[in-house]
Short mmCIF file of N, CA, C and O in Angstrom, two decimals:
data_model
loop_
_atom_site.label_atom_id
_atom_site.label_comp_id
_atom_site.label_asym_id
_atom_site.label_seq_id
_atom_site.Cartn_x
_atom_site.Cartn_y
_atom_site.Cartn_z
N MET A 1 -8.71 -14.37 25.62
CA MET A 1 -8.12 -13.83 24.14
C MET A 1 -8.84 -13.03 23.89
O MET A 1 -9.88 -12.64 23.93
N ASN A 2 -7.95 -11.86 22.85
CA ASN A 2 -8.82 -11.43 21.86
C ASN A 2 -8.95 -12.16 20.92
O ASN A 2 -8.37 -12.93 20.06
N PRO A 3 -10.46 -10.95 20.73
CA PRO A 3 -11.17 -11.33 19.04
C PRO A 3 -10.38 -10.79 17.86
O PRO A 3 -9.36 -10.12 18.49
N VAL A 4 -10.46 -11.75 16.84
CA VAL A 4 -9.88 -10.99 15.66
C VAL A 4 -10.40 -9.94 15.32
O VAL A 4 -12.24 -10.06 14.60
N ILE A 5 -9.53 -9.08 14.48
CA ILE A 5 -10.14 -7.82 14.61
C ILE A 5 -9.91 -7.69 12.73
O ILE A 5 -9.51 -8.09 12.22
N THR A 6 -10.97 -6.86 12.42
CA THR A 6 -12.03 -7.22 10.89
C THR A 6 -10.97 -5.82 10.52
O THR A 6 -12.05 -4.95 11.19
N ILE A 7 -9.92 -5.43 9.37
CA ILE A 7 -9.79 -4.50 8.93
C ILE A 7 -10.29 -4.27 7.38
O ILE A 7 -9.87 -5.32 6.64
N ARG A 8 -11.34 -3.41 6.80
CA ARG A 8 -11.88 -3.19 5.49
C ARG A 8 -10.95 -2.54 4.81
O ARG A 8 -10.49 -1.24 5.35
N ILE A 9 -9.92 -2.21 3.63
CA ILE A 9 -9.94 -1.38 2.71
C ILE A 9 -10.06 -1.63 1.27
O ILE A 9 -11.24 -2.68 1.26
N PRO A 10 -10.05 -0.68 0.19
CA PRO A 10 -10.75 -0.57 -1.00
C PRO A 10 -10.69 -2.46 -1.19
O PRO A 10 -11.52 -2.77 -2.32
N SER A 11 -8.67 -1.79 -1.61
CA SER A 11 -8.56 -2.76 -3.34
C SER A 11 -6.75 -3.61 -2.85
O SER A 11 -6.51 -2.44 -0.83
N ALA A 12 -6.71 -3.71 -3.01
CA ALA A 12 -4.99 -4.64 -2.64
C ALA A 12 -3.89 -3.88 -3.29
O ALA A 12 -3.03 -3.44 -2.46
N THR A 13 -3.76 -2.83 -4.83
CA THR A 13 -3.16 -1.77 -4.20
C THR A 13 -3.91 -0.92 -4.95
O THR A 13 -5.02 -1.01 -5.62
N VAL A 14 -3.46 0.29 -5.11
CA VAL A 14 -3.85 2.15 -5.38
C VAL A 14 -2.62 2.47 -5.07
O VAL A 14 -1.75 2.14 -5.52
N SER A 15 -3.24 3.64 -6.91
CA SER A 15 -2.14 4.95 -7.22
C SER A 15 -1.55 5.40 -5.65
O SER A 15 -2.32 5.60 -4.71
N THR A 16 -1.01 6.33 -6.48
CA THR A 16 -0.41 7.49 -5.61
C THR A 16 -1.22 8.28 -5.02
O THR A 16 -1.34 8.37 -3.52
N SER A 17 -1.65 8.63 -5.85
CA SER A 17 -2.97 9.98 -5.30
C SER A 17 -4.50 8.88 -4.72
O SER A 17 -4.92 9.67 -3.21
N GLU A 18 -4.34 7.64 -4.69
CA GLU A 18 -5.64 7.53 -3.77
C GLU A 18 -4.96 6.53 -2.41
O GLU A 18 -5.11 7.14 -1.44
N PHE A 19 -3.65 6.26 -2.47
CA PHE A 19 -2.91 6.18 -1.17
C PHE A 19 -2.64 7.67 -0.73
O PHE A 19 -3.10 7.33 1.03
N ALA A 20 -2.47 8.67 -1.23
CA ALA A 20 -2.45 9.74 -0.22
C ALA A 20 -3.60 10.05 0.00
O ALA A 20 -4.43 10.73 1.30
N ARG A 21 -4.69 10.80 -0.54
CA ARG A 21 -6.43 10.54 0.37
C ARG A 21 -6.67 9.45 1.07
O ARG A 21 -6.73 9.63 2.12
N LEU A 22 -6.27 8.20 1.17
CA LEU A 22 -6.42 7.38 1.81
C LEU A 22 -6.06 7.35 3.82
O LEU A 22 -6.47 7.14 3.88
N GLU A 23 -4.46 8.02 3.13
CA GLU A 23 -3.71 7.45 4.07
C GLU A 23 -3.26 9.77 5.10
O GLU A 23 -3.25 9.56 5.88
N GLY A 24 -4.06 9.97 4.31
CA GLY A 24 -4.18 11.26 4.81
C GLY A 24 -2.65 11.97 4.26
O GLY A 24 -1.95 12.82 4.62
N TYR A 25 -1.65 11.81 3.28
CA TYR A 25 -0.25 12.57 2.79
C TYR A 25 0.24 13.24 1.63
O TYR A 25 -1.89 12.62 1.23
N ALA A 26 -0.09 14.15 1.17
CA ALA A 26 -0.05 14.73 0.17
C ALA A 26 0.68 13.62 -0.84
O ALA A 26 1.34 12.96 -0.61
N VAL A 27 0.26 14.46 -2.11
CA VAL A 27 0.84 13.07 -3.05
C VAL A 27 2.39 12.99 -2.99
O VAL A 27 2.92 12.23 -3.36
N ASP A 28 2.85 14.43 -3.47
CA ASP A 28 4.64 14.80 -3.62
C ASP A 28 5.42 13.44 -2.01
O ASP A 28 6.18 12.90 -2.76
N THR A 29 5.02 13.66 -1.08
CA THR A 29 5.02 12.46 -0.04
C THR A 29 5.69 11.41 0.04
O THR A 29 5.99 10.47 -0.18
N VAL A 30 3.79 10.93 -0.97
CA VAL A 30 4.35 9.00 -1.32
C VAL A 30 4.65 9.04 -2.48
O VAL A 30 5.57 7.79 -2.32
N ARG A 31 4.85 9.78 -3.30
CA ARG A 31 5.49 9.79 -4.51
C ARG A 31 7.40 9.32 -4.25
O ARG A 31 8.10 8.46 -3.89
N LYS A 32 7.86 10.65 -3.42
CA LYS A 32 8.91 10.81 -2.11
C LYS A 32 9.35 8.21 -1.20
O LYS A 32 9.86 8.60 -1.23
N MET A 33 8.19 8.25 -0.71
CA MET A 33 8.72 6.90 0.59
C MET A 33 8.99 5.90 -0.74
O MET A 33 9.23 5.28 -0.18
N THR A 34 7.82 6.01 -2.14
CA THR A 34 8.24 4.75 -2.07
C THR A 34 9.38 5.14 -3.58
O THR A 34 9.86 4.04 -3.84
N GLN A 35 10.05 6.27 -3.70
CA GLN A 35 11.55 6.23 -4.29
C GLN A 35 12.84 5.89 -2.80
O GLN A 35 13.52 5.11 -3.42
N ARG A 36 12.20 6.22 -1.88
CA ARG A 36 13.00 6.02 -0.62
C ARG A 36 13.08 4.32 -0.53
O ARG A 36 13.71 4.06 0.14
N GLY A 37 11.54 4.31 -0.75
CA GLY A 37 11.87 2.17 -0.70
C GLY A 37 10.74 2.01 1.13
O GLY A 37 10.81 0.88 1.20
N GLN A 38 10.71 3.25 0.86
CA GLN A 38 9.56 3.20 2.21
C GLN A 38 7.74 2.60 1.84
O GLN A 38 7.27 1.83 2.94
N LEU A 39 7.31 2.90 1.25
CA LEU A 39 6.89 2.03 0.21
C LEU A 39 6.80 1.03 -0.35
O LEU A 39 7.28 1.30 -1.68
N GLU A 40 5.68 -0.43 -0.73
CA GLU A 40 6.11 -1.22 -1.70
C GLU A 40 5.84 -1.26 -3.06
O GLU A 40 3.97 -0.73 -2.37
N ALA A 41 6.21 -1.47 -4.14
CA ALA A 41 4.97 -1.10 -5.31
C ALA A 41 5.16 -1.83 -5.86
O ALA A 41 6.33 -2.93 -5.84
N GLU A 42 4.09 -2.20 -6.64
CA GLU A 42 4.09 -3.44 -7.96
C GLU A 42 5.44 -3.03 -8.98
O GLU A 42 5.74 -1.80 -9.24
N PRO A 43 6.10 -4.40 -8.84
CA PRO A 43 7.54 -4.11 -10.04
C PRO A 43 6.60 -3.50 -12.02
O PRO A 43 5.56 -3.80 -11.48
N LYS A 44 7.24 -2.83 -12.23
CA LYS A 44 6.93 -2.20 -13.46
C LYS A 44 7.67 -3.57 -14.90
O LYS A 44 8.97 -2.88 -14.00
N CYS A 45 6.76 -3.93 -15.84
CA CYS A 45 7.56 -4.64 -16.44
C CYS A 45 7.71 -3.45 -17.68
O CYS A 45 6.17 -2.82 -18.31
N LEU A 46 8.82 -3.96 -18.91
CA LEU A 46 8.84 -2.94 -20.22
C LEU A 46 7.92 -3.50 -21.10
O LEU A 46 7.62 -5.03 -21.32
N GLN A 47 7.05 -3.03 -21.69
CA GLN A 47 5.74 -3.58 -22.77
C GLN A 47 6.96 -4.10 -24.17
O GLN A 47 8.19 -2.90 -24.69
N PRO A 48 6.45 -4.80 -24.58
CA PRO A 48 6.84 -5.18 -26.25
C PRO A 48 7.21 -3.52 -26.94
O PRO A 48 6.54 -3.62 -27.06
N GLY A 49 8.07 -3.62 -27.48
CA GLY A 49 8.78 -2.54 -28.82
C GLY A 49 8.60 -1.34 -27.71
O GLY A 49 8.86 -0.43 -28.70
N LYS A 50 9.07 -0.98 -26.43
CA LYS A 50 8.99 -0.44 -25.99
C LYS A 50 10.62 -0.07 -25.38
O LYS A 50 11.43 -0.81 -24.85
N LYS A 51 11.42 1.65 -25.07
CA LYS A 51 12.21 1.73 -24.02
C LYS A 51 12.44 1.77 -22.90
O LYS A 51 13.26 1.23 -22.14
N ARG A 52 11.92 2.32 -22.33
CA ARG A 52 11.40 2.83 -21.22
C ARG A 52 10.00 2.28 -20.11
O ARG A 52 9.09 1.92 -21.49
N VAL A 53 10.62 1.37 -19.22
CA VAL A 53 9.12 1.46 -18.73
C VAL A 53 8.21 2.46 -18.35
O VAL A 53 8.21 3.72 -18.39
N GLY A 54 6.87 2.23 -18.22
CA GLY A 54 5.52 3.05 -18.46
C GLY A 54 4.16 2.72 -17.33
O GLY A 54 4.61 2.45 -16.56
N GLY A 55 4.03 4.13 -16.81
CA GLY A 55 2.51 3.41 -16.19
C GLY A 55 2.42 4.49 -15.48
O GLY A 55 3.36 4.61 -14.84
N LYS A 56 1.71 4.25 -14.39
CA LYS A 56 1.08 4.72 -12.56
C LYS A 56 1.64 3.59 -11.84
O LYS A 56 1.92 2.52 -12.53
N THR A 57 2.27 3.96 -10.97
CA THR A 57 3.61 3.61 -9.61
C THR A 57 1.66 2.83 -9.02
O THR A 57 1.23 4.06 -8.10
N ARG A 58 1.75 1.56 -8.93
CA ARG A 58 0.67 1.17 -7.89
C ARG A 58 1.25 0.19 -7.07
O ARG A 58 1.93 -0.54 -6.59
N ILE A 59 1.00 1.12 -5.80
CA ILE A 59 1.75 0.37 -4.66
C ILE A 59 0.72 -0.47 -3.73
O ILE A 59 -0.71 -0.70 -3.85
N LEU A 60 1.03 -1.70 -3.59
CA LEU A 60 0.15 -2.53 -2.46
C LEU A 60 0.17 -2.00 -1.15
O LEU A 60 1.18 -1.98 -0.28
N TYR A 61 -1.32 -1.53 -0.74
CA TYR A 61 -1.65 -0.61 0.05
C TYR A 61 -1.48 -2.22 0.65
O TYR A 61 -1.92 -1.78 1.85
N ALA A 62 -2.80 -4.13 0.45
CA ALA A 62 -3.04 -4.46 1.69
C ALA A 62 -1.11 -4.67 2.63
O ALA A 62 -1.49 -5.00 3.65
N ARG A 63 -1.08 -4.86 1.61
CA ARG A 63 0.51 -5.07 2.15
C ARG A 63 1.64 -3.94 3.41
O ARG A 63 1.43 -4.63 4.81
N TYR A 64 1.31 -2.85 2.84
CA TYR A 64 1.41 -2.11 3.32
C TYR A 64 0.29 -1.62 4.80
O TYR A 64 0.90 -1.67 5.99
N LYS A 65 -1.04 -1.71 4.93
CA LYS A 65 -1.77 -2.36 5.86
C LYS A 65 -1.32 -3.19 7.13
O LYS A 65 -1.11 -3.27 8.13
N GLU A 66 -1.10 -4.49 6.69
CA GLU A 66 -1.06 -5.67 7.56
C GLU A 66 0.28 -5.04 8.10
O GLU A 66 0.58 -5.08 9.50
N LYS A 67 1.88 -4.48 7.48
CA LYS A 67 2.41 -4.17 8.31
C LYS A 67 2.25 -3.16 9.44
O LYS A 67 2.97 -2.94 10.56
N GLN A 68 1.50 -1.98 9.06
CA GLN A 68 0.89 -0.89 10.50
C GLN A 68 0.14 -1.60 11.79
O GLN A 68 0.82 -1.28 12.22
N VAL A 69 -1.09 -2.40 10.73
CA VAL A 69 -1.62 -3.28 11.78
C VAL A 69 -0.59 -3.97 12.96
O VAL A 69 -0.61 -4.49 14.17
N ARG A 70 0.26 -5.03 11.98
CA ARG A 70 1.54 -5.62 13.08
C ARG A 70 2.22 -5.00 13.65
O ARG A 70 2.26 -5.41 15.21
N ALA A 71 2.47 -3.68 13.04
CA ALA A 71 3.32 -2.63 14.31
C ALA A 71 2.29 -2.38 15.28
O ALA A 71 3.24 -1.93 16.84
N ASN A 72 0.91 -1.61 15.14
CA ASN A 72 0.31 -0.90 16.33
C ASN A 72 0.20 -2.26 16.95
O ASN A 72 0.12 -1.74 18.34
N LEU A 73 -0.63 -3.20 16.64
CA LEU A 73 -1.51 -3.81 18.12
C LEU A 73 -0.51 -5.01 19.07
O LEU A 73 -0.86 -5.48 19.65
N GLY A 74 0.80 -5.25 17.73
CA GLY A 74 1.72 -6.50 18.21
C GLY A 74 1.39 -8.00 18.74
O GLY A 74 2.29 -8.56 18.68
N HIS A 75 0.56 -7.75 17.72
CA HIS A 75 -0.14 -9.16 17.42
C HIS A 75 -0.95 -9.68 16.16
O HIS A 75 -1.13 -8.48 15.50
N SER A 76 -0.83 -10.90 15.30
CA SER A 76 -1.05 -11.02 14.49
C SER A 76 -2.27 -11.63 13.88
O SER A 76 -2.62 -12.16 13.68
N ARG A 77 -3.25 -11.61 15.51
CA ARG A 77 -5.01 -11.83 15.88
C ARG A 77 -5.84 -10.73 14.65
O ARG A 77 -6.79 -10.24 15.11
N PHE A 78 -5.66 -10.63 13.30
CA PHE A 78 -6.21 -9.51 12.79
C PHE A 78 -6.58 -9.84 11.08
O PHE A 78 -6.08 -10.92 10.75
N GLU A 79 -7.15 -9.45 10.31
CA GLU A 79 -8.19 -10.23 9.32
C GLU A 79 -8.28 -8.57 8.43
O GLU A 79 -9.03 -7.90 8.73
N ILE A 80 -7.25 -8.99 6.96
CA ILE A 80 -7.55 -7.92 5.83
C ILE A 80 -9.10 -8.25 4.83
O ILE A 80 -8.59 -9.14 4.37
N VAL A 81 -9.99 -7.68 5.13
CA VAL A 81 -10.98 -8.19 4.18
C VAL A 81 -10.69 -6.98 2.64
O VAL A 81 -10.71 -5.78 3.77
N ILE A 82 -10.93 -6.92 2.07
CA ILE A 82 -10.43 -6.05 0.61
C ILE A 82 -11.93 -6.23 0.11
O ILE A 82 -12.47 -7.18 -0.32
N GLY A 83 -12.07 -5.11 -0.81
CA GLY A 83 -13.45 -5.03 -1.26
C GLY A 83 -14.77 -4.36 -0.81
O GLY A 83 -14.55 -3.51 0.49
#
């Protein structure tokens, strides 16, 4: 039986530039991936008194890593440590 594999990530959500740095992508590539739906992003909400949503895009990095590791290993005997 395989032992549990531990994966450390800096935080559960990251910005597009942090994701690009961590994964080795260009920032423009990460933006295109979020627009096409290949990366899950935190939903933005409308602030009171505003007409449009704003702010930086926050990518759900923990969920991305979980899917990536599950696909590569073929099993779910791993844990993701945040921090």
